[in-house]
Short mmCIF file of C-alpha atoms and ligand atoms in Angstrom, two decimals:
data_model
loop_
_atom_site.label_atom_id
_atom_site.label_comp_id
_atom_site.label_asym_id
_atom_site.label_seq_id
_atom_site.Cartn_x
_atom_site.Cartn_y
_atom_site.Cartn_z
CA MET A 1 -21.18 -0.52 -27.39
CA PRO A 2 -24.63 0.90 -26.71
CA ARG A 3 -24.77 4.41 -25.33
CA THR A 4 -27.46 4.22 -22.71
CA SER A 5 -29.61 6.93 -21.33
CA LEU A 6 -29.44 7.93 -17.71
CA VAL A 7 -31.05 5.09 -15.78
CA VAL A 8 -29.49 5.39 -12.37
CA CYS A 9 -29.44 8.32 -10.12
CA VAL A 10 -28.45 8.82 -6.56
CA ALA A 11 -31.42 9.39 -4.35
CA ALA A 12 -32.54 12.68 -2.88
CA LEU A 13 -29.31 14.50 -2.15
CA PHE A 14 -27.76 14.01 -5.56
CA ARG A 15 -30.77 13.97 -7.83
CA ALA A 16 -30.07 17.42 -9.23
CA ALA A 17 -26.40 16.65 -9.72
CA CYS A 18 -27.25 13.47 -11.59
CA ALA A 19 -29.61 15.21 -13.96
CA ILE A 20 -26.97 17.76 -14.88
CA ALA A 21 -24.37 15.07 -14.99
CA ALA A 22 -26.04 13.04 -17.70
CA SER A 23 -24.72 15.29 -20.43
CA ASP A 24 -21.23 15.47 -18.95
CA THR A 25 -20.19 11.87 -18.45
CA GLY A 26 -18.00 11.47 -21.51
CA SER A 27 -17.76 8.01 -23.04
CA VAL A 28 -19.45 5.05 -21.42
CA ILE A 29 -17.14 2.71 -19.52
CA GLU A 30 -17.91 -0.96 -20.09
CA LEU A 31 -17.58 -3.48 -17.27
CA ARG A 32 -17.72 -7.18 -18.12
CA VAL A 33 -18.56 -9.23 -15.04
CA ASP A 34 -17.88 -12.93 -15.53
CA SER A 35 -19.65 -14.89 -12.80
CA LEU A 36 -18.95 -18.18 -14.54
CA HIS A 37 -15.32 -17.96 -13.48
CA ALA A 38 -15.48 -17.03 -9.80
CA GLY A 39 -12.03 -16.75 -8.27
CA PRO A 40 -10.57 -17.02 -4.78
CA THR A 41 -12.37 -16.04 -1.59
CA ILE A 42 -11.92 -12.45 -0.51
CA ASP A 43 -10.82 -13.30 3.02
CA ARG A 44 -12.80 -11.36 5.61
CA ASN A 45 -9.49 -10.65 7.33
CA LEU A 46 -8.67 -8.18 4.54
CA PHE A 47 -10.95 -5.81 6.44
CA GLY A 48 -8.90 -5.99 9.66
CA GLN A 49 -7.90 -2.98 11.68
CA PHE A 50 -5.01 -1.78 13.82
CA ALA A 51 -5.25 -0.21 17.28
CA GLU A 52 -1.94 0.91 18.79
CA HIS A 53 -1.13 2.63 22.06
CA LEU A 54 -0.60 5.87 20.20
CA GLY A 55 -2.12 9.28 20.88
CA ASN A 56 -5.83 8.88 21.58
CA GLY A 57 -6.14 5.62 19.66
CA ILE A 58 -6.74 3.60 22.81
CA TYR A 59 -7.08 6.12 25.65
CA GLY A 60 -10.09 8.31 24.95
CA GLY A 61 -10.87 6.53 21.67
CA ILE A 62 -11.67 3.08 23.03
CA TRP A 63 -10.93 3.12 26.75
CA VAL A 64 -12.53 5.74 28.99
CA GLY A 65 -12.41 3.83 32.27
CA ARG A 66 -15.15 2.32 34.35
CA ASP A 67 -15.86 5.53 36.27
CA SER A 68 -16.26 7.70 33.18
CA THR A 69 -19.45 9.66 32.58
CA ILE A 70 -19.15 8.56 28.95
CA PRO A 71 -21.39 5.50 28.57
CA ASN A 72 -19.20 2.42 28.75
CA VAL A 73 -19.16 -1.28 29.47
CA ARG A 74 -16.30 -2.18 31.80
CA GLY A 75 -14.44 0.98 30.73
CA ILE A 76 -14.87 0.53 26.96
CA ARG A 77 -16.92 3.25 25.33
CA SER A 78 -20.26 2.01 24.07
CA ASP A 79 -20.70 4.41 21.13
CA VAL A 80 -17.44 3.25 19.56
CA VAL A 81 -18.32 -0.40 20.15
CA ALA A 82 -21.72 0.04 18.49
CA ALA A 83 -20.16 1.75 15.47
CA LEU A 84 -17.49 -0.91 15.07
CA ARG A 85 -19.94 -3.80 15.39
CA ALA A 86 -21.58 -2.61 12.18
CA LEU A 87 -18.27 -3.10 10.33
CA HIS A 88 -17.90 -6.77 11.33
CA VAL A 89 -14.24 -6.07 12.07
CA PRO A 90 -12.59 -9.47 11.57
CA ASN A 91 -9.45 -8.86 13.60
CA VAL A 92 -7.76 -6.08 15.57
CA ARG A 93 -3.96 -5.84 15.61
CA TRP A 94 -2.67 -4.74 19.05
CA PRO A 95 -0.72 -3.32 20.96
CA GLY A 96 1.46 -1.93 18.12
CA GLY A 97 3.22 -0.93 15.92
CA CYS A 98 6.46 0.39 17.27
CA PHE A 99 4.83 0.35 20.71
CA ALA A 100 4.71 -3.47 20.62
CA ASP A 101 8.48 -3.87 20.71
CA GLU A 102 8.65 -1.99 24.00
CA TYR A 103 5.50 -3.44 25.51
CA HIS A 104 5.77 -5.64 28.58
CA TRP A 105 2.49 -7.40 29.09
CA ARG A 106 2.85 -7.80 32.85
CA ASP A 107 2.65 -3.99 33.20
CA GLY A 108 -0.96 -4.19 32.01
CA ILE A 109 -2.61 -6.97 34.02
CA GLY A 110 -4.07 -7.21 37.49
CA PRO A 111 -5.72 -4.65 39.78
CA ALA A 112 -5.80 -1.14 38.31
CA ALA A 113 -3.92 0.38 41.23
CA GLY A 114 -0.95 -1.92 40.65
CA ARG A 115 -0.46 -1.20 36.96
CA LYS A 116 2.84 0.33 35.94
CA VAL A 117 2.67 3.94 34.81
CA ALA A 118 5.25 4.46 32.08
CA VAL A 119 6.22 6.82 29.27
CA ASN A 120 5.23 6.03 25.70
CA ALA A 121 8.62 6.91 24.23
CA ASN A 122 7.56 6.07 20.68
CA TRP A 123 4.57 8.33 20.56
CA GLY A 124 4.82 11.85 21.89
CA GLY A 125 6.19 10.97 25.33
CA ALA A 126 2.64 10.44 26.58
CA ILE A 127 2.00 8.87 29.97
CA GLU A 128 1.08 5.20 29.46
CA PRO A 129 -1.09 4.18 32.41
CA ASN A 130 -1.41 0.56 31.29
CA SER A 131 -5.10 0.69 32.29
CA PHE A 132 -5.87 -0.97 28.96
CA GLY A 133 -3.99 -4.27 28.97
CA THR A 134 -4.53 -7.82 27.86
CA ASP A 135 -7.85 -8.44 29.63
CA GLU A 136 -9.29 -5.11 28.51
CA TYR A 137 -8.21 -5.76 24.90
CA MET A 138 -9.82 -9.19 24.97
CA ASP A 139 -12.98 -7.64 26.42
CA PHE A 140 -12.94 -5.00 23.68
CA ILE A 141 -12.63 -7.44 20.78
CA SER A 142 -15.31 -9.61 22.35
CA GLN A 143 -17.65 -6.59 22.58
CA ILE A 144 -17.15 -5.74 18.90
CA GLY A 145 -17.23 -9.40 17.81
CA SER A 146 -13.67 -9.60 16.49
CA GLU A 147 -10.58 -11.80 16.74
CA ALA A 148 -7.23 -11.20 18.41
CA TYR A 149 -4.11 -10.31 16.45
CA ILE A 150 -1.37 -9.94 19.06
CA SER A 151 2.04 -8.44 18.19
CA VAL A 152 4.68 -9.76 20.55
CA ASN A 153 7.76 -7.88 21.65
CA VAL A 154 10.80 -9.15 19.76
CA GLY A 155 12.78 -5.88 19.90
CA SER A 156 13.26 -5.41 23.65
CA GLY A 157 11.58 -8.56 24.95
CA THR A 158 12.56 -12.20 25.09
CA PRO A 159 11.05 -15.42 23.77
CA ALA A 160 10.39 -16.38 27.41
CA GLU A 161 8.38 -13.20 28.02
CA ALA A 162 6.33 -13.73 24.87
CA ALA A 163 5.78 -17.40 25.72
CA ALA A 164 4.59 -16.47 29.22
CA TRP A 165 2.19 -13.90 27.75
CA MET A 166 0.73 -16.49 25.40
CA ALA A 167 0.39 -18.93 28.30
CA TYR A 168 -1.44 -16.25 30.31
CA MET A 169 -3.87 -15.78 27.44
CA THR A 170 -4.37 -19.36 26.31
CA ALA A 171 -3.38 -21.97 28.92
CA ASP A 172 -5.90 -24.06 30.81
CA ALA A 173 -7.24 -22.63 34.08
CA LEU A 174 -5.50 -25.47 35.95
CA THR A 175 -2.05 -24.12 35.02
CA SER A 176 -0.32 -21.40 37.01
CA ALA A 177 -0.67 -19.01 34.07
CA GLY A 178 -4.34 -19.87 33.73
CA LYS A 179 -4.92 -19.40 37.47
CA GLU A 180 -3.41 -15.94 37.25
CA ARG A 181 -5.76 -15.12 34.37
CA ALA A 182 -8.69 -16.52 36.33
CA ALA A 183 -7.72 -14.40 39.33
CA ASN A 184 -7.95 -11.41 36.99
CA GLY A 185 -11.50 -12.36 36.08
CA HIS A 186 -11.25 -14.70 33.08
CA PRO A 187 -10.98 -18.42 33.87
CA ALA A 188 -11.62 -19.56 30.30
CA PRO A 189 -8.63 -19.38 27.95
CA TYR A 190 -8.78 -16.64 25.37
CA ARG A 191 -8.64 -17.32 21.67
CA VAL A 192 -5.64 -15.82 19.85
CA LYS A 193 -6.09 -16.32 16.16
CA PHE A 194 -3.10 -14.34 14.88
CA LEU A 195 0.37 -13.77 16.32
CA GLY A 196 2.68 -11.12 14.88
CA ILE A 197 6.33 -11.97 15.57
CA GLY A 198 7.82 -8.50 15.87
CA ASN A 199 6.96 -5.27 14.13
CA GLU A 200 9.13 -3.52 11.55
CA SER A 201 12.16 -5.35 12.90
CA TRP A 202 14.16 -3.62 10.16
CA GLY A 203 13.30 -0.25 11.79
CA CYS A 204 11.75 0.67 15.14
CA GLY A 205 11.58 -3.02 16.05
CA GLY A 206 15.33 -3.38 16.51
CA ALA A 207 16.98 -2.41 13.19
CA MET A 208 17.83 -6.10 12.69
CA THR A 209 19.46 -7.47 9.59
CA PRO A 210 17.23 -9.90 7.72
CA ASP A 211 19.39 -12.85 8.83
CA TYR A 212 19.32 -11.83 12.47
CA TYR A 213 15.56 -11.42 12.33
CA VAL A 214 15.13 -14.85 10.76
CA SER A 215 17.13 -16.42 13.63
CA GLN A 216 14.76 -14.72 16.12
CA LEU A 217 11.71 -15.68 14.10
CA LYS A 218 12.55 -19.37 14.30
CA ILE A 219 12.86 -19.21 18.09
CA TYR A 220 9.63 -17.25 18.65
CA ALA A 221 7.72 -19.36 16.15
CA ARG A 222 8.76 -22.49 18.03
CA TYR A 223 8.36 -21.48 21.66
CA VAL A 224 5.51 -18.93 21.79
CA ARG A 225 2.86 -21.60 22.08
CA ASN A 226 -0.86 -21.19 21.85
CA TYR A 227 -2.53 -23.70 24.20
CA ASN A 228 -6.04 -22.89 23.03
CA SER A 229 -5.68 -23.64 19.35
CA ALA A 230 -5.16 -26.55 17.03
CA GLN A 231 -1.42 -27.02 16.55
CA SER A 232 -1.63 -27.31 12.78
CA GLY A 233 -4.09 -26.97 9.95
CA ASP A 234 -6.69 -24.33 9.14
CA GLN A 235 -7.84 -23.92 12.74
CA ALA A 236 -4.34 -23.31 14.12
CA MET A 237 -3.16 -19.87 15.18
CA ARG A 238 -1.46 -18.08 12.29
CA ARG A 239 2.01 -16.68 12.94
CA VAL A 240 2.92 -13.61 10.89
CA ALA A 241 6.59 -12.84 10.17
CA VAL A 242 7.88 -9.33 9.59
CA GLY A 243 8.20 -8.61 5.89
CA ALA A 244 8.95 -5.61 3.77
CA ASP A 245 9.23 -1.93 4.29
CA GLY A 246 7.33 -0.98 1.13
CA SER A 247 9.37 -2.03 -1.91
CA LYS A 248 12.52 -2.88 0.09
CA THR A 249 12.22 -6.63 -0.14
CA ASP A 250 15.32 -8.03 1.59
CA TYR A 251 13.16 -9.34 4.47
CA VAL A 252 10.78 -10.95 1.99
CA GLU A 253 13.61 -12.88 0.37
CA ALA A 254 15.17 -13.87 3.69
CA VAL A 255 11.96 -15.03 5.39
CA MET A 256 10.60 -16.86 2.37
CA LYS A 257 13.92 -18.61 1.73
CA ALA A 258 14.14 -19.65 5.39
CA TRP A 259 10.57 -20.91 5.27
CA HIS A 260 11.24 -22.83 2.06
CA ASP A 261 14.29 -24.53 3.63
CA LYS A 262 12.85 -24.91 7.12
CA VAL A 263 13.05 -27.87 9.47
CA TRP A 264 9.98 -29.32 11.20
CA SER A 265 10.30 -27.42 14.46
CA TRP A 266 9.06 -24.03 13.31
CA ASP A 267 6.67 -22.51 10.82
CA VAL A 268 4.90 -19.29 9.91
CA GLU A 269 1.52 -18.75 8.27
CA GLY A 270 1.86 -15.18 7.06
CA LEU A 271 4.32 -12.53 5.89
CA SER A 272 3.70 -8.88 6.70
CA LEU A 273 3.95 -5.86 4.43
CA HIS A 274 3.74 -2.25 5.62
CA SER A 275 3.01 0.35 2.99
CA TYR A 276 1.51 3.77 3.64
CA THR A 277 0.28 6.32 1.12
CA SER A 278 2.07 9.57 1.84
CA ALA A 279 3.44 10.83 -1.52
CA GLY A 280 6.82 11.53 0.07
CA TRP A 281 8.43 11.17 3.47
CA PRO A 282 8.05 12.53 6.09
CA PRO A 283 4.30 12.92 5.59
CA SER A 284 3.62 16.54 4.70
CA HIS A 285 0.44 16.60 2.67
CA PRO A 286 -2.52 18.31 4.35
CA SER A 287 -5.60 16.41 5.46
CA THR A 288 -7.87 19.47 5.08
CA HIS A 289 -8.28 22.36 2.65
CA PHE A 290 -6.83 20.81 -0.47
CA GLY A 291 -7.98 20.65 -4.06
CA ALA A 292 -7.99 18.39 -7.10
CA ASP A 293 -4.18 18.43 -7.49
CA GLU A 294 -3.59 16.99 -4.02
CA TYR A 295 -6.45 14.54 -4.55
CA THR A 296 -4.88 13.29 -7.78
CA LEU A 297 -1.38 13.11 -6.30
CA LEU A 298 -2.43 10.96 -3.33
CA LEU A 299 -4.68 8.67 -5.37
CA LYS A 300 -1.92 8.07 -7.91
CA ASP A 301 0.43 7.27 -5.05
CA THR A 302 -2.01 4.81 -3.50
CA LEU A 303 -2.43 2.97 -6.81
CA GLY A 304 1.22 1.97 -6.34
CA MET A 305 -0.15 -0.72 -4.01
CA GLU A 306 -1.02 -2.79 -7.08
CA PRO A 307 2.54 -3.15 -8.50
CA LEU A 308 3.91 -3.45 -4.97
CA ILE A 309 1.75 -6.48 -4.28
CA ALA A 310 2.56 -7.91 -7.70
CA GLN A 311 6.27 -7.54 -6.87
CA HIS A 312 5.77 -9.32 -3.52
CA SER A 313 3.71 -12.07 -5.08
CA GLN A 314 6.40 -12.69 -7.65
CA ILE A 315 9.08 -13.14 -4.97
CA MET A 316 6.82 -15.25 -2.76
CA ASP A 317 5.81 -17.43 -5.73
CA GLN A 318 9.45 -18.45 -6.18
CA TYR A 319 9.50 -20.07 -2.74
CA ASP A 320 5.81 -20.82 -2.32
CA PRO A 321 4.15 -21.45 -5.69
CA GLN A 322 1.16 -23.03 -3.94
CA LYS A 323 0.52 -19.75 -2.12
CA LYS A 324 0.43 -21.33 1.32
CA ILE A 325 1.81 -18.19 2.97
CA PRO A 326 -0.57 -15.23 2.86
CA LEU A 327 0.74 -11.73 2.35
CA VAL A 328 -0.56 -9.72 5.32
CA VAL A 329 -0.68 -5.97 4.65
CA ASP A 330 -0.99 -5.21 8.34
CA GLU A 331 -0.31 -1.48 8.10
CA TRP A 332 -1.75 0.52 5.24
CA GLY A 333 -3.60 3.78 4.74
CA VAL A 334 -2.95 7.44 4.07
CA TRP A 335 -0.43 9.17 6.34
CA LEU A 336 -0.74 12.96 6.23
CA ALA A 337 0.72 15.98 8.03
CA PRO A 338 -0.34 16.25 11.70
CA LEU A 339 -3.28 18.58 12.26
CA ALA A 340 -2.20 22.06 13.37
CA GLY A 341 -2.17 22.32 17.14
CA SER A 342 -2.01 18.57 17.72
CA ASN A 343 0.92 16.71 19.30
CA PRO A 344 2.89 15.58 16.21
CA GLY A 345 3.62 12.31 18.02
CA PHE A 346 -0.12 11.55 18.19
CA LEU A 347 -0.51 11.27 14.38
CA VAL A 348 -3.81 13.15 14.27
CA GLN A 349 -5.15 13.89 10.78
CA GLN A 350 -8.55 14.61 9.29
CA ASN A 351 -10.32 12.07 7.12
CA SER A 352 -11.89 13.34 3.92
CA LEU A 353 -13.89 12.02 0.98
CA ARG A 354 -10.52 11.66 -0.80
CA ASP A 355 -9.39 9.24 1.89
CA ALA A 356 -12.56 7.19 1.51
CA VAL A 357 -11.92 6.85 -2.24
CA LEU A 358 -8.33 5.91 -1.41
CA ALA A 359 -9.52 3.21 1.01
CA ALA A 360 -11.85 1.72 -1.59
CA LEU A 361 -9.03 1.58 -4.15
CA ASN A 362 -6.82 -0.32 -1.71
CA LEU A 363 -9.58 -2.75 -0.77
CA ASP A 364 -10.16 -3.37 -4.48
CA ILE A 365 -6.45 -4.06 -5.01
CA PHE A 366 -6.34 -6.46 -2.07
CA ALA A 367 -9.45 -8.25 -3.38
CA ARG A 368 -7.96 -8.62 -6.86
CA HIS A 369 -4.94 -10.28 -5.22
CA ALA A 370 -7.05 -12.40 -2.90
CA ASP A 371 -5.12 -15.51 -3.85
CA ARG A 372 -2.07 -14.11 -2.03
CA VAL A 373 -3.30 -11.20 0.10
CA ARG A 374 -5.49 -12.78 2.75
CA MET A 375 -5.25 -10.27 5.57
CA ALA A 376 -4.81 -6.51 5.92
CA ASN A 377 -5.09 -3.95 8.70
CA ILE A 378 -5.83 -0.30 8.09
CA ALA A 379 -3.85 2.12 10.26
CA GLN A 380 -5.57 2.89 12.49
CA MET A 381 -8.94 2.32 14.11
CA VAL A 382 -9.77 5.42 16.18
CA ASN A 383 -8.25 8.94 16.26
CA VAL A 384 -4.95 7.96 14.61
CA LEU A 385 -3.93 8.26 10.92
CA GLN A 386 -6.71 7.05 8.55
CA ALA A 387 -9.19 6.40 11.33
CA MET A 388 -12.68 4.95 11.12
CA ILE A 389 -13.83 7.01 14.05
CA MET A 390 -12.82 10.22 15.77
CA THR A 391 -13.70 11.10 19.34
CA ASP A 392 -13.49 14.20 21.48
CA ARG A 393 -14.39 13.42 25.08
CA GLU A 394 -18.08 12.37 24.90
CA ARG A 395 -18.44 13.17 21.19
CA MET A 396 -17.88 10.71 18.36
CA VAL A 397 -17.94 11.15 14.59
CA LEU A 398 -17.78 8.52 11.84
CA THR A 399 -15.31 9.30 9.07
CA PRO A 400 -15.80 8.85 5.31
CA THR A 401 -13.43 5.86 5.52
CA TYR A 402 -15.75 4.26 8.08
CA TYR A 403 -18.56 4.31 5.53
CA VAL A 404 -16.44 2.61 2.87
CA PHE A 405 -15.67 -0.20 5.30
CA ARG A 406 -19.38 -0.49 6.11
CA MET A 407 -20.38 -0.51 2.46
CA TYR A 408 -17.81 -3.21 1.68
CA THR A 409 -18.98 -5.68 4.36
CA PRO A 410 -20.77 -7.88 1.74
CA PHE A 411 -17.36 -8.62 0.23
CA GLN A 412 -16.15 -10.34 3.41
CA ASP A 413 -15.58 -14.01 2.54
CA ALA A 414 -17.32 -13.58 -0.82
CA ALA A 415 -15.90 -15.20 -3.96
CA LEU A 416 -14.10 -12.77 -6.25
CA ILE A 417 -15.69 -12.46 -9.68
CA PRO A 418 -13.46 -11.17 -12.46
CA VAL A 419 -14.40 -7.78 -13.88
CA GLN A 420 -12.82 -6.60 -17.10
CA PHE A 421 -12.74 -2.92 -17.92
CA ASP A 422 -10.63 -0.23 -19.43
CA ALA A 423 -10.00 2.11 -16.51
CA GLY A 424 -9.39 5.01 -18.88
CA SER A 425 -7.42 8.05 -17.86
CA GLN A 426 -8.22 11.66 -17.15
CA GLY A 427 -6.41 14.94 -16.92
CA ALA A 428 -2.76 15.72 -17.44
CA GLY A 429 -1.83 13.40 -14.58
CA GLY A 430 -3.38 10.41 -16.32
CA LEU A 431 -5.21 9.15 -13.24
CA ALA A 432 -7.48 6.17 -13.96
CA ARG A 433 -11.14 7.10 -14.27
CA VAL A 434 -12.71 4.08 -12.61
CA ASP A 435 -12.01 0.97 -10.61
CA ALA A 436 -14.32 -1.97 -9.94
CA ILE A 437 -14.56 -5.36 -8.24
CA ALA A 438 -17.36 -7.90 -8.05
CA ALA A 439 -18.05 -10.88 -5.82
CA ARG A 440 -20.61 -13.51 -4.96
CA ASP A 441 -21.49 -13.95 -1.30
CA ALA A 442 -22.34 -17.19 0.51
CA ARG A 443 -26.08 -16.70 -0.20
CA GLY A 444 -25.42 -16.44 -3.93
CA ASN A 445 -25.93 -12.66 -4.12
CA THR A 446 -23.72 -10.77 -6.56
CA TRP A 447 -22.15 -7.49 -5.49
CA LEU A 448 -20.47 -4.79 -7.56
CA ALA A 449 -18.24 -2.00 -6.21
CA VAL A 450 -17.32 0.86 -8.53
CA VAL A 451 -15.09 3.85 -7.80
CA ASN A 452 -15.28 6.95 -9.95
CA LEU A 453 -11.89 8.57 -9.33
CA ASP A 454 -12.56 11.63 -11.46
CA PRO A 455 -12.67 14.64 -9.13
CA GLU A 456 -15.00 16.60 -11.36
CA ARG A 457 -16.91 14.48 -13.86
CA PRO A 458 -19.53 11.84 -13.31
CA VAL A 459 -19.07 8.63 -15.22
CA ARG A 460 -21.53 6.49 -17.06
CA ILE A 461 -21.04 2.75 -16.58
CA HIS A 462 -22.53 -0.09 -18.57
CA ALA A 463 -22.01 -3.45 -16.86
CA SER A 464 -22.76 -6.72 -18.62
CA PHE A 465 -23.02 -9.97 -16.66
CA THR A 466 -22.25 -13.52 -17.68
CA GLY A 467 -23.74 -16.10 -15.35
CA THR A 468 -25.64 -13.66 -13.16
CA PRO A 469 -29.32 -12.98 -13.83
CA MET A 470 -29.81 -9.24 -13.54
CA GLN A 471 -32.98 -7.14 -13.51
CA ALA A 472 -31.87 -4.21 -11.42
CA ALA A 473 -29.37 -3.14 -8.80
CA HIS A 474 -29.65 -1.47 -5.43
CA GLY A 475 -27.02 -0.14 -3.10
CA GLN A 476 -25.29 2.91 -1.69
CA VAL A 477 -23.02 5.63 -3.03
CA LEU A 478 -20.62 7.78 -1.04
CA THR A 479 -19.68 11.20 -2.37
CA ALA A 480 -19.73 14.84 -1.28
CA SER A 481 -19.51 18.32 -2.67
CA GLN A 482 -15.70 18.61 -2.48
CA VAL A 483 -12.74 16.25 -2.60
CA ASP A 484 -11.74 17.52 0.86
CA SER A 485 -15.23 17.30 2.40
CA ILE A 486 -15.09 15.95 5.96
CA ASN A 487 -17.36 15.03 8.80
CA THR A 488 -16.83 17.04 11.97
CA PHE A 489 -18.29 16.88 15.46
CA GLU A 490 -20.37 19.95 14.56
CA SER A 491 -21.42 18.68 11.10
CA PRO A 492 -21.16 14.88 11.26
CA HIS A 493 -23.25 14.09 8.16
CA MET A 494 -21.43 15.93 5.37
CA VAL A 495 -20.06 12.69 3.90
CA GLN A 496 -22.27 9.67 4.25
CA PRO A 497 -23.74 7.13 1.86
CA VAL A 498 -27.11 7.54 0.20
CA PRO A 499 -29.16 5.00 -1.76
CA ILE A 500 -28.53 4.32 -5.41
CA ASP A 501 -30.68 2.21 -7.74
CA GLY A 502 -30.16 0.84 -11.18
CA VAL A 503 -32.25 -0.89 -13.83
CA ALA A 504 -31.45 -3.14 -16.72
CA ALA A 505 -30.77 -1.38 -19.99
CA GLY A 506 -28.98 -2.22 -23.20
CA GLY A 507 -28.47 -5.85 -22.21
CA GLY A 508 -26.78 -4.92 -18.95
CA LEU A 509 -26.82 -2.51 -16.07
CA SER A 510 -26.32 1.18 -16.65
CA LEU A 511 -25.08 3.42 -13.88
CA ASN A 512 -24.36 7.09 -13.82
CA LEU A 513 -21.99 7.63 -10.93
CA PRO A 514 -21.16 11.02 -9.46
CA ALA A 515 -17.63 12.40 -9.53
CA LYS A 516 -15.27 11.29 -6.72
CA SER A 517 -17.53 8.54 -5.50
CA VAL A 518 -17.57 4.99 -4.19
CA SER A 519 -20.62 2.81 -4.92
CA VAL A 520 -21.52 -0.68 -3.80
CA LEU A 521 -24.58 -2.33 -5.35
CA GLN A 522 -26.30 -5.67 -4.99
CA ILE A 523 -27.32 -7.10 -8.34
CA LEU A 524 -30.99 -8.07 -8.19
CA PRO A 525 -32.01 -11.12 -10.31
O1 AHR B 601 1.06 3.26 12.51
C1 AHR B 601 2.06 4.07 13.02
C2 AHR B 601 3.45 3.41 12.97
O2 AHR B 601 3.83 3.21 11.65
C3 AHR B 601 3.56 2.04 13.58
O3 AHR B 601 3.74 2.08 14.95
C4 AHR B 601 4.77 1.49 12.91
O4 AHR B 601 4.76 0.09 12.83
C5 AHR B 601 4.76 2.16 11.56
O5 AHR B 601 5.98 2.67 11.22
#
């Protein structure tokens, strides 16, 4: 293995660090990128998001109201829309979460003055004004260029209520449901691409036994009809059943067995998995002012996503060896202690460089399992848990996690390319040193993402390519001075990507990546 000299350095900001780093990178890590054996498509829906009526996730974060002094289009804040458009968010799961199983859609349609004002009993007892309802959600996803993923109320609702909601959204304008929608300003049927049938029905969604849930699933899957969708095939709406609570797989077995033995009258096209990174429960790890030990602990915990998905795939393969049913990881992310002074029911936490590295590792894991994992939703979009964006009245700041999602956009719908490497290990904890994925996009461009997990040491990478002409590489790297570096309203640019370039050397590409960093590069032929 050739030891290469330093040929890549991060522009401007990190030039000095790179020069020092060259002598401190330890052994070279070899990546072998085999473009001749491209794998499954990395479904763009892996980069989905989740926006629940929780804390300031919707109110303040997305919805400010038409009369707000904050710039908005029909009540939806324009700065947040502009930021999200850059992520090409493929789908937005709404209205919950636990909130979904107590949500009654009729409370949130029609003239503003007539909307029901309620209490959000799940999340901090906040007043729920229902100003953001179905039509506002559809307007929001249209403004950001995304698709609808609606979670219907199975816990405290009925199949009839869910069916009526779907008719309101999707039936022709000549129907009574469609006329009501038209009277509320939208004659054309909406498109609902994904339907979640319940949320955590083993917990906040009704504490149902797996068998009881399966009996409900069959009824909802049959009668909650989408009138603006093909009824079968690739273009049909995809129904997502509730699946596991982490590694507790009784729902997985029950739903997959029922699907395997099903009769013609019902079907599902996805099975959910919820798995948060918290290194213990209830979440108690801080989101600010932590060091390398906390960083290592949380990253090791998040790497548990890999065996968890392997475990799910194994069970699903027994009933569905052709992998017709996607695994939908529709709640994932780091869940930390609430910020001091915040309402604990609002799930407010900071978002650090560590969390960006954690996001990249999860996206890599999902991509490596792209044959089975075809959709995922980070929790959550704005102001809640591992958010992309934080707002405070008129101010907005983009989090480190936002930048990872932006850097990874070339992987949406790209073909996975196998990358072989020895991840190595570092420190007493034995945390892997690196992670990497590669893919080829629709235009034939090859992309490489590499994470250097080491909190202190840069790493030198030598990547060889089979089937991809390579002269150089260009992209972005995200790092910062500390593992707990954050962006704040006062200092919004502490963690943001900077350019990185590479050149051919030693029969491949050599990269010297800073400690605790995420890099995405386009391979230039
Ligand atoms: O994302 C916060 C909550 O976590 C969701 O409402 C629930 O589904 C999960 O337990």
